[in-house]
Amino acid sequence: MAESTDGNKTLLWVILGAILLVIILFATGIIDMSSEGGEMPDVEVEGGALPDVDADVADVGVGTEEVTVEVPEVEVDAADAEAEDDD
C-alpha cells in the first residue's frame, strides 16, 4: 500500500511542476498566445440547380386481415403448484 501512495505523490509533484513551468513560460513571454485581427474571406455564390434524381422505389401494400387463432387450454392444479414452490 505504501508503494501506491508514493507513486501517487510523485505523480502529483510532476503535474504541479508542469503547471508551474507553463505559468513561468507565459509570465516571461517565452510562450505568447496573442493573435492579430483578421477578416473573413469574401465569398460569392451564384444560383444553381438541384441535381436530377430518379428513384425507383418498391410498391408496398399495407393492410389488415382478421385471423382466428386457437389457444390451447392449460390446467393448473393449485396443490401441485404450492408443492413445487416449497422446493
Coordinates of N, CA, C and O in Angstrom, one line a residue:
M1 N 0.8 -1.2 0.0 CA 0.0 0.0 0.0 C 0.9 1.2 0.0 O 0.5 2.2 -0.6
A2 N 2.0 1.2 0.6 CA 2.9 2.4 0.7 C 3.5 2.7 -0.7 O 3.7 3.9 -1.0
E3 N 3.7 1.7 -1.5 CA 4.3 2.0 -2.8 C 3.3 2.7 -3.7 O 3.7 3.6 -4.4
S4 N 2.0 2.4 -3.6 CA 1.0 3.1 -4.3 C 0.9 4.6 -3.9 O 0.7 5.5 -4.7
T5 N 1.0 4.8 -2.6 CA 0.9 6.2 -2.1 C 2.1 7.0 -2.6 O 2.0 8.2 -3.0
D6 N 3.3 6.4 -2.6 CA 4.5 7.1 -3.0 C 4.4 7.4 -4.5 O 4.8 8.5 -5.0
G7 N 3.9 6.5 -5.3 CA 3.7 6.7 -6.7 C 2.7 7.9 -7.0 O 2.9 8.7 -7.9
N8 N 1.6 7.9 -6.2 CA 0.6 9.0 -6.4 C 1.2 10.3 -6.0 O 1.0 11.3 -6.7
K9 N 2.0 10.4 -5.0 CA 2.7 11.6 -4.6 C 3.7 12.1 -5.7 O 3.7 13.3 -6.0
T10 N 4.4 11.2 -6.2 CA 5.3 11.5 -7.3 C 4.6 12.1 -8.5 O 5.0 13.1 -9.1
L11 N 3.5 11.4 -8.9 CA 2.7 11.9 -10.0 C 2.1 13.3 -9.7 O 2.1 14.1 -10.6
L12 N 1.7 13.5 -8.5 CA 1.2 14.8 -8.1 C 2.2 15.9 -8.3 O 2.0 17.0 -8.8
W13 N 3.5 15.6 -7.8 CA 4.6 16.6 -7.9 C 4.9 16.9 -9.4 O 5.3 18.0 -9.7
V14 N 4.9 15.8 -10.2 CA 5.2 16.0 -11.6 C 4.2 16.9 -12.3 O 4.5 17.8 -13.0
I15 N 2.9 16.7 -12.0 CA 1.8 17.5 -12.6 C 1.9 19.0 -12.1 O 1.8 19.9 -12.8
L16 N 2.2 19.1 -10.8 CA 2.3 20.5 -10.2 C 3.5 21.2 -10.8 O 3.5 22.4 -11.1
G17 N 4.6 20.5 -11.0 CA 5.8 21.1 -11.7 C 5.6 21.5 -13.1 O 6.0 22.5 -13.5
A18 N 4.8 20.7 -13.8 CA 4.5 21.0 -15.2 C 3.6 22.3 -15.3 O 3.8 23.1 -16.1
I19 N 2.6 22.4 -14.4 CA 1.8 23.5 -14.3 C 2.6 24.8 -14.0 O 2.4 25.8 -14.6
L20 N 3.5 24.7 -13.0 CA 4.3 25.8 -12.6 C 5.2 26.2 -13.8 O 5.4 27.4 -14.0
L21 N 5.7 25.3 -14.5 CA 6.6 25.6 -15.7 C 5.8 26.3 -16.7 O 6.3 27.3 -17.3
V22 N 4.6 25.9 -17.0 CA 3.8 26.6 -18.0 C 3.5 28.0 -17.6 O 3.6 29.0 -18.4
I23 N 3.2 28.2 -16.3 CA 2.9 29.5 -15.8 C 4.1 30.4 -15.9 O 4.0 31.6 -16.3
I24 N 5.3 29.9 -15.6 CA 6.6 30.7 -15.7 C 6.8 31.0 -17.2 O 7.2 32.2 -17.5
L25 N 6.6 30.1 -18.1 CA 6.8 30.4 -19.5 C 5.9 31.4 -20.1 O 6.3 32.3 -20.9
F26 N 4.6 31.5 -19.6 CA 3.7 32.5 -20.0 C 4.1 33.9 -19.4 O 4.1 34.9 -20.0
A27 N 4.5 33.9 -18.1 CA 4.9 35.1 -17.4 C 6.1 35.7 -18.0 O 6.2 37.0 -18.1
T28 N 7.1 35.0 -18.5 CA 8.3 35.5 -19.0 C 8.2 35.9 -20.5 O 9.1 36.5 -21.1
G29 N 7.1 35.5 -21.1 CA 6.9 35.8 -22.5 C 7.5 34.8 -23.5 O 7.5 35.0 -24.7
I30 N 8.0 33.7 -23.0 CA 8.6 32.7 -23.9 C 7.4 32.1 -24.7 O 7.6 31.8 -25.9
I31 N 6.3 31.9 -24.1 CA 5.1 31.4 -24.8 C 4.2 32.6 -24.9 O 3.8 33.2 -23.9
D32 N 3.8 33.0 -26.1 CA 3.0 34.1 -26.4 C 1.8 33.7 -27.2 O 2.0 33.2 -28.3
M33 N 0.6 33.8 -26.6 CA -0.6 33.3 -27.3 C -1.4 34.4 -27.9 O -2.6 34.3 -28.1
S34 N -0.8 35.6 -28.2 CA -1.5 36.7 -28.7 C -1.8 36.4 -30.2 O -1.1 35.7 -30.9
S35 N -2.9 37.0 -30.6 CA -3.3 36.8 -32.0 C -3.7 38.2 -32.6 O -4.0 39.1 -31.9
E36 N -3.5 38.3 -33.9 CA -3.8 39.5 -34.6 C -5.2 39.4 -35.2 O -5.6 38.3 -35.6
G37 N -5.9 40.6 -35.4 CA -7.2 40.6 -36.0 C -7.1 40.1 -37.4 O -6.1 40.3 -38.1
G38 N -8.2 39.6 -37.9 CA -8.2 39.1 -39.3 C -9.6 39.4 -39.9 O -10.4 40.0 -39.2
E39 N -9.8 39.0 -41.1 CA -11.0 39.3 -41.8 C -11.6 38.0 -42.4 O -10.8 37.1 -42.7
M40 N -12.8 38.0 -42.5 CA -13.5 36.8 -43.1 C -13.3 36.9 -44.6 O -13.2 38.0 -45.2
P41 N -13.1 35.8 -45.3 CA -12.9 35.9 -46.7 C -14.2 36.3 -47.5 O -15.3 36.1 -47.0
D42 N -14.0 36.9 -48.6 CA -15.2 37.3 -49.4 C -15.6 36.1 -50.3 O -14.7 35.5 -50.9
V43 N -16.8 35.8 -50.2 CA -17.3 34.6 -50.9 C -18.5 35.0 -51.8 O -19.4 35.7 -51.3
E44 N -18.5 34.6 -53.0 CA -19.6 34.9 -54.0 C -20.3 33.6 -54.4 O -19.6 32.7 -54.7
V45 N -21.6 33.6 -54.3 CA -22.4 32.4 -54.6 C -23.3 32.8 -55.7 O -24.1 33.7 -55.6
E46 N -23.3 32.0 -56.7 CA -24.3 32.2 -57.8 C -25.3 31.1 -57.8 O -25.1 30.0 -57.3
G47 N -26.5 31.4 -58.4 CA -27.6 30.4 -58.4 C -27.2 29.2 -59.1 O -26.3 29.1 -59.9
G48 N -27.9 28.1 -58.8 CA -27.7 26.8 -59.5 C -28.9 26.0 -59.5 O -30.0 26.5 -59.3
A49 N -28.8 24.8 -59.7 CA -29.9 23.9 -59.8 C -29.6 22.6 -59.0 O -28.5 22.2 -58.9
L50 N -30.7 22.1 -58.4 CA -30.6 20.8 -57.7 C -30.3 19.7 -58.7 O -30.7 19.7 -59.8
P51 N -29.6 18.7 -58.3 CA -29.3 17.5 -59.2 C -30.6 16.8 -59.4 O -31.5 16.7 -58.6
D52 N -30.7 16.2 -60.7 CA -31.9 15.4 -61.0 C -31.7 14.0 -60.3 O -30.6 13.4 -60.4
V53 N -32.8 13.6 -59.7 CA -32.7 12.3 -59.0 C -33.9 11.4 -59.5 O -35.0 11.8 -59.6
D54 N -33.5 10.2 -60.0 CA -34.6 9.3 -60.4 C -34.5 8.1 -59.5 O -33.6 7.3 -59.6
A55 N -35.5 7.9 -58.7 CA -35.5 6.9 -57.7 C -36.7 5.9 -58.0 O -37.8 6.3 -58.1
D56 N -36.3 4.6 -58.2 CA -37.4 3.6 -58.3 C -37.5 2.9 -57.0 O -36.6 2.2 -56.5
V57 N -38.7 3.1 -56.4 CA -38.9 2.5 -55.1 C -40.0 1.4 -55.2 O -40.8 1.4 -56.1
A58 N -39.9 0.5 -54.2 CA -40.9 -0.6 -54.3 C -42.3 -0.1 -53.9 O -42.5 0.8 -53.1
D59 N -43.3 -0.8 -54.4 CA -44.7 -0.5 -54.1 C -45.1 -1.4 -52.9 O -45.1 -2.7 -53.1
V60 N -45.3 -0.9 -51.8 CA -45.6 -1.7 -50.6 C -47.1 -1.5 -50.2 O -47.5 -0.4 -50.0
G61 N -47.8 -2.6 -50.1 CA -49.2 -2.5 -49.7 C -49.3 -2.9 -48.3 O -48.8 -3.9 -47.8
V62 N -50.0 -2.1 -47.5 CA -50.2 -2.3 -46.1 C -51.7 -2.4 -45.8 O -52.5 -1.6 -46.3
G63 N -52.1 -3.5 -45.1 CA -53.5 -3.7 -44.8 C -53.6 -4.5 -43.5 O -52.7 -4.9 -42.9
T64 N -54.9 -4.8 -43.2 CA -55.2 -5.6 -42.0 C -56.0 -6.8 -42.5 O -56.7 -6.8 -43.5
E65 N -55.9 -7.9 -41.7 CA -56.6 -9.1 -42.0 C -57.0 -9.7 -40.7 O -56.2 -9.8 -39.7
E66 N -58.3 -10.1 -40.6 CA -58.8 -10.7 -39.3 C -58.5 -12.2 -39.4 O -58.9 -12.9 -40.3
V67 N -57.9 -12.7 -38.3 CA -57.5 -14.1 -38.2 C -57.9 -14.6 -36.9 O -57.7 -14.0 -35.9
T68 N -58.4 -15.9 -36.9 CA -58.8 -16.5 -35.6 C -57.6 -17.5 -35.2 O -57.2 -18.3 -36.1
V69 N -57.1 -17.4 -34.0 CA -56.0 -18.3 -33.6 C -56.6 -19.1 -32.4 O -57.1 -18.6 -31.5
E70 N -56.3 -20.4 -32.5 CA -56.7 -21.3 -31.4 C -55.6 -21.3 -30.4 O -54.5 -21.4 -30.6
V71 N -56.1 -21.1 -29.1 CA -55.2 -21.1 -28.0 C -55.4 -22.3 -27.1 O -56.6 -22.6 -26.8
P72 N -54.4 -23.1 -26.8 CA -54.6 -24.3 -26.0 C -55.0 -23.9 -24.6 O -54.6 -22.9 -24.0
E73 N -55.8 -24.8 -24.0 CA -56.2 -24.6 -22.6 C -55.1 -25.3 -21.7 O -54.6 -26.3 -22.0
V74 N -54.8 -24.6 -20.6 CA -53.8 -25.1 -19.7 C -54.5 -25.2 -18.3 O -55.1 -24.3 -17.8
E75 N -54.3 -26.4 -17.8 CA -54.9 -26.7 -16.5 C -53.8 -26.7 -15.4 O -52.8 -27.3 -15.6
V76 N -54.1 -26.0 -14.3 CA -53.1 -25.9 -13.2 C -53.8 -26.3 -12.0 O -54.9 -25.8 -11.6
D77 N -53.2 -27.3 -11.3 CA -53.7 -27.7 -10.0 C -53.0 -26.9 -8.9 O -51.7 -27.0 -8.8
A78 N -53.7 -26.2 -8.1 CA -53.1 -25.3 -7.1 C -52.3 -26.1 -6.1 O -51.3 -25.6 -5.6
A79 N -52.7 -27.3 -5.7 CA -51.9 -28.1 -4.7 C -50.5 -28.4 -5.3 O -49.5 -28.4 -4.6
D80 N -50.5 -28.8 -6.6 CA -49.2 -29.2 -7.2 C -48.3 -27.9 -7.3 O -47.1 -28.0 -7.1
A81 N -48.8 -26.8 -7.6 CA -48.1 -25.6 -7.7 C -47.5 -25.1 -6.4 O -46.3 -24.7 -6.3
E82 N -48.2 -25.3 -5.3 CA -47.7 -24.9 -4.0 C -46.5 -25.9 -3.6 O -45.6 -25.5 -3.0
A83 N -46.7 -27.2 -3.9 CA -45.6 -28.1 -3.5 C -44.3 -27.8 -4.3 O -43.2 -28.0 -3.7
E84 N -44.4 -27.4 -5.5 CA -43.2 -27.1 -6.3 C -42.6 -25.8 -5.8 O -41.3 -25.7 -5.8
D85 N -43.3 -24.9 -5.3 CA -42.8 -23.6 -4.8 C -42.0 -23.8 -3.5 O -41.1 -23.1 -3.2
D86 N -42.4 -24.9 -2.7 CA -41.7 -25.1 -1.4 C -40.4 -25.7 -1.6 O -39.5 -25.7 -0.8
D87 N -40.1 -26.3 -2.8 CA -38.8 -27.0 -3.0 C -37.7 -26.0 -3.1 O -37.3 -25.1 -3.3

